[in-house]
Amino acid sequence: SSDLGEQHLAFGARKKDGCYAQKGQDGPVVVVEDLLLHLLTAHLETVPSLAKDPLWGGLKGKFPAYLEERRLWTGEVREVASLAFGPPDRTVTAMKDQDLIKITPPGQAEVRKPALTMEMALFKLRDLEAVAFQNPAPPETKAAFALELKDGQGKPLFRLEELGKAGDRAQVRFSVGGGSPQGALVAGEAFQALKDSLERLPAPASEK
């Protein structure tokens, strides 16, 4: 569909490195690149021209399935009233209080900062995407780092746990709201950037 309404494109038989196509019922029949038909009908990892291209070699499945939502959390930053993060024995809590957040590191004095500092970390979380989804690790698999978000009524919005590494990727377990846990691999660099932004929250405002 487009600003002009629905547009229809029909594909026909292949012709060497191309295939026949027709726009609408009365449009002319033309030859388009064979790759376009591959995108719509084949598993993308089997298309030689895509498999050899470093920009597209990681595509899996059929178009448009590979365009599925790959972000772990798609919630609204403004709905988050509190969060807790860190290793199990050093959990930091942060609670929103109008335009401020009150941050309580374990065994330390409370730190107050503009709420924007927490929101910036949450934007990094919202940008975090799965490289691949997988079956979640069993409940007995302990997390080295966890992040949990709650709304103003104390209801869980999202939970993310770091379970280990697989090359340059982080293995995580996550759940949205009170839903069932899911498993994923995320880019290690992006996950570390999220952790760094969270771990900077308890630092006094004068520190950078």
Tab-separated table of C-alpha atoms in Angstrom:
chain	number	residue	atom	x	y	z
A	1	SER	CA	0.000	0.000	0.000
A	2	SER	CA	1.033	3.637	-0.510
A	3	ASP	CA	-0.345	7.173	-0.552
A	4	LEU	CA	-2.017	6.202	-3.811
A	5	GLY	CA	-3.798	3.260	-2.213
A	6	GLU	CA	-3.084	-0.430	-2.663
A	7	GLN	CA	-0.762	-1.349	-5.504
A	8	HIS	CA	-0.535	-4.898	-6.878
A	9	LEU	CA	2.517	-6.505	-8.440
A	10	ALA	CA	2.227	-9.981	-9.933
A	11	PHE	CA	5.189	-12.233	-10.682
A	12	GLY	CA	5.380	-14.875	-13.369
A	13	ALA	CA	7.877	-17.326	-14.770
A	14	ARG	CA	11.618	-16.890	-14.431
A	15	LYS	CA	13.716	-15.849	-17.425
A	16	LYS	CA	17.460	-16.421	-16.997
A	17	ASP	CA	18.475	-14.016	-14.182
A	18	GLY	CA	15.108	-12.275	-14.165
A	19	CYS	CA	11.396	-12.971	-13.912
A	20	TYR	CA	8.257	-11.588	-15.498
A	21	ALA	CA	6.216	-9.081	-13.524
A	22	GLN	CA	3.079	-7.014	-14.084
A	23	LYS	CA	1.847	-4.003	-12.130
A	24	GLY	CA	-1.905	-4.245	-11.697
A	25	GLN	CA	-4.183	-6.145	-14.059
A	26	ASP	CA	-3.687	-3.913	-17.080
A	27	GLY	CA	-0.068	-2.850	-16.723
A	28	PRO	CA	2.646	-3.896	-19.151
A	29	VAL	CA	4.554	-7.125	-18.555
A	30	VAL	CA	8.204	-6.435	-17.770
A	31	VAL	CA	11.263	-8.386	-16.682
A	32	VAL	CA	12.622	-7.584	-13.213
A	33	GLU	CA	15.590	-8.919	-11.300
A	34	ASP	CA	15.286	-12.522	-10.228
A	35	LEU	CA	16.421	-11.426	-6.762
A	36	LEU	CA	13.067	-9.738	-6.149
A	37	LEU	CA	11.229	-13.046	-6.549
A	38	HIS	CA	13.792	-14.734	-4.291
A	39	LEU	CA	13.055	-12.184	-1.565
A	40	LEU	CA	9.381	-13.122	-1.607
A	41	THR	CA	9.583	-16.890	-2.042
A	42	ALA	CA	12.917	-18.276	-0.824
A	43	HIS	CA	14.674	-18.596	2.506
A	44	LEU	CA	17.124	-15.724	2.271
A	45	GLU	CA	20.099	-17.692	3.579
A	46	THR	CA	19.808	-19.932	0.477
A	47	VAL	CA	20.079	-17.076	-2.048
A	48	PRO	CA	23.713	-17.098	-3.264
A	49	SER	CA	23.926	-13.365	-3.992
A	50	LEU	CA	22.712	-12.542	-0.470
A	51	ALA	CA	24.771	-15.184	1.302
A	52	LYS	CA	27.976	-13.739	-0.173
A	53	ASP	CA	27.146	-10.127	0.679
A	54	PRO	CA	28.481	-9.088	4.122
A	55	LEU	CA	25.612	-6.594	4.475
A	56	TRP	CA	22.913	-9.204	3.972
A	57	GLY	CA	24.595	-12.525	4.705
A	58	GLY	CA	22.990	-12.774	8.140
A	59	LEU	CA	19.401	-12.645	6.890
A	60	LYS	CA	17.332	-15.683	7.760
A	61	GLY	CA	13.880	-16.831	6.725
A	62	LYS	CA	11.579	-15.359	4.117
A	63	PHE	CA	10.785	-11.721	3.385
A	64	PRO	CA	8.990	-10.043	5.085
A	65	ALA	CA	9.325	-12.409	8.059
A	66	TYR	CA	12.910	-11.323	8.678
A	67	LEU	CA	11.586	-7.799	9.285
A	68	GLU	CA	9.910	-9.001	12.491
A	69	GLU	CA	10.241	-6.890	15.630
A	70	ARG	CA	13.589	-7.813	17.157
A	71	ARG	CA	13.648	-5.367	20.061
A	72	LEU	CA	13.344	-7.070	23.421
A	73	TRP	CA	11.383	-4.229	25.010
A	74	THR	CA	9.044	-1.971	23.059
A	75	GLY	CA	7.387	-0.263	26.026
A	76	GLU	CA	7.050	3.437	26.742
A	77	VAL	CA	9.829	5.067	28.740
A	78	ARG	CA	7.345	7.366	30.486
A	79	GLU	CA	5.537	4.352	31.991
A	80	VAL	CA	8.603	3.253	33.962
A	81	ALA	CA	8.401	4.458	37.562
A	82	SER	CA	11.203	2.369	39.045
A	83	LEU	CA	13.970	0.030	38.063
A	84	ALA	CA	16.403	-2.307	39.777
A	85	PHE	CA	19.629	-3.518	38.231
A	86	GLY	CA	22.976	-5.107	38.922
A	87	PRO	CA	24.435	-8.439	40.058
A	88	PRO	CA	22.250	-10.383	42.493
A	89	ASP	CA	24.321	-9.310	45.504
A	90	ARG	CA	24.667	-5.629	44.517
A	91	THR	CA	21.257	-4.522	43.271
A	92	VAL	CA	20.749	-0.797	42.725
A	93	THR	CA	17.233	0.636	42.842
A	94	ALA	CA	16.056	3.853	41.202
A	95	MET	CA	12.624	5.403	41.688
A	96	LYS	CA	11.126	8.307	39.780
A	97	ASP	CA	9.917	11.246	41.869
A	98	GLN	CA	8.410	13.749	39.430
A	99	ASP	CA	11.387	15.240	37.552
A	100	LEU	CA	13.968	13.471	39.722
A	101	ILE	CA	15.064	9.917	40.370
A	102	LYS	CA	16.108	8.660	43.777
A	103	ILE	CA	18.881	6.099	43.385
A	104	THR	CA	19.797	3.780	46.232
A	105	PRO	CA	23.023	1.803	45.803
A	106	PRO	CA	23.480	-1.051	48.294
A	107	GLY	CA	25.068	0.194	51.528
A	108	GLN	CA	25.402	3.781	50.258
A	109	ALA	CA	23.590	7.062	50.635
A	110	GLU	CA	20.743	7.951	48.317
A	111	VAL	CA	21.657	9.871	45.157
A	112	ARG	CA	19.233	12.209	43.387
A	113	LYS	CA	19.478	13.057	39.710
A	114	PRO	CA	17.269	14.413	36.931
A	115	ALA	CA	14.849	11.774	35.649
A	116	LEU	CA	16.347	12.278	32.200
A	117	THR	CA	19.436	10.313	33.249
A	118	MET	CA	17.318	7.209	33.818
A	119	GLU	CA	15.360	7.800	30.638
A	120	MET	CA	18.562	7.879	28.573
A	121	ALA	CA	19.441	4.413	29.850
A	122	LEU	CA	15.937	3.210	29.047
A	123	PHE	CA	16.266	4.455	25.476
A	124	LYS	CA	19.360	2.254	25.136
A	125	LEU	CA	17.307	-0.657	26.416
A	126	ARG	CA	14.546	0.048	23.927
A	127	ASP	CA	17.103	0.001	21.106
A	128	LEU	CA	18.518	-3.374	22.193
A	129	GLU	CA	17.713	-5.992	19.555
A	130	ALA	CA	18.016	-9.751	19.417
A	131	VAL	CA	20.555	-11.103	16.969
A	132	ALA	CA	18.720	-14.409	17.355
A	133	PHE	CA	15.876	-15.697	19.496
A	134	GLN	CA	16.248	-19.057	21.221
A	135	ASN	CA	14.635	-21.219	23.849
A	136	PRO	CA	15.022	-19.671	27.303
A	137	ALA	CA	17.536	-21.142	29.718
A	138	PRO	CA	15.957	-23.147	32.566
A	139	PRO	CA	14.972	-21.222	35.713
A	140	GLU	CA	17.867	-22.699	37.678
A	141	THR	CA	20.363	-20.952	35.399
A	142	LYS	CA	21.541	-18.061	37.539
A	143	ALA	CA	21.896	-14.547	36.145
A	144	ALA	CA	25.124	-12.568	36.456
A	145	PHE	CA	23.269	-9.285	35.929
A	146	ALA	CA	19.586	-8.398	35.906
A	147	LEU	CA	17.409	-5.405	35.091
A	148	GLU	CA	13.759	-5.093	36.108
A	149	LEU	CA	11.298	-2.303	35.274
A	150	LYS	CA	8.043	-1.555	37.115
A	151	ASP	CA	5.230	0.921	36.619
A	152	GLY	CA	3.745	3.331	39.140
A	153	GLN	CA	1.602	0.582	40.718
A	154	GLY	CA	4.576	-1.700	41.185
A	155	LYS	CA	3.570	-4.029	38.365
A	156	PRO	CA	6.419	-5.596	36.369
A	157	LEU	CA	6.905	-4.177	32.896
A	158	PHE	CA	10.046	-5.978	31.811
A	159	ARG	CA	12.851	-8.153	33.174
A	160	LEU	CA	16.196	-8.850	31.496
A	161	GLU	CA	18.885	-11.249	32.757
A	162	GLU	CA	22.423	-11.785	31.489
A	163	LEU	CA	23.278	-15.488	31.558
A	164	GLY	CA	26.612	-15.689	29.763
A	165	LYS	CA	28.455	-15.043	26.520
A	166	ALA	CA	28.600	-16.723	23.142
A	167	GLY	CA	31.505	-15.199	21.262
A	168	ASP	CA	30.824	-11.498	20.857
A	169	ARG	CA	27.196	-11.917	21.879
A	170	ALA	CA	25.485	-11.916	25.252
A	171	GLN	CA	23.040	-14.657	26.110
A	172	VAL	CA	19.979	-13.230	27.850
A	173	ARG	CA	16.650	-14.308	29.265
A	174	PHE	CA	13.819	-11.777	29.259
A	175	SER	CA	10.113	-11.465	29.978
A	176	VAL	CA	7.611	-8.752	29.176
A	177	GLY	CA	5.126	-7.920	31.924
A	178	GLY	CA	4.219	-11.119	33.686
A	179	GLY	CA	4.725	-13.193	30.541
A	180	SER	CA	6.738	-16.347	30.088
A	181	PRO	CA	10.543	-16.061	29.871
A	182	GLN	CA	12.111	-15.941	26.424
A	183	GLY	CA	15.698	-16.419	25.326
A	184	ALA	CA	17.850	-14.383	22.945
A	185	LEU	CA	21.357	-13.532	21.872
A	186	VAL	CA	22.155	-9.814	21.666
A	187	ALA	CA	25.211	-7.962	20.414
A	188	GLY	CA	27.731	-7.882	23.248
A	189	GLU	CA	28.805	-4.305	22.516
A	190	ALA	CA	25.233	-2.973	22.638
A	191	PHE	CA	24.493	-4.888	25.822
A	192	GLN	CA	27.648	-3.557	27.488
A	193	ALA	CA	26.670	-0.006	26.500
A	194	LEU	CA	23.335	-0.524	28.260
A	195	LYS	CA	25.049	-1.848	31.386
A	196	ASP	CA	27.521	1.045	31.376
A	197	SER	CA	24.707	3.606	31.197
A	198	LEU	CA	22.950	1.932	34.125
A	199	GLU	CA	26.085	1.613	36.221
A	200	ARG	CA	26.757	5.336	35.833
A	201	LEU	CA	23.438	6.185	37.481
A	202	PRO	CA	24.601	5.860	41.129
A	203	ALA	CA	27.653	8.087	40.567
A	204	PRO	CA	27.272	11.551	42.186
A	205	ALA	CA	26.181	14.215	39.729
A	206	SER	CA	29.630	15.852	39.865
A	207	GLU	CA	31.279	12.658	38.534
A	208	LYS	CA	31.389	11.764	34.860
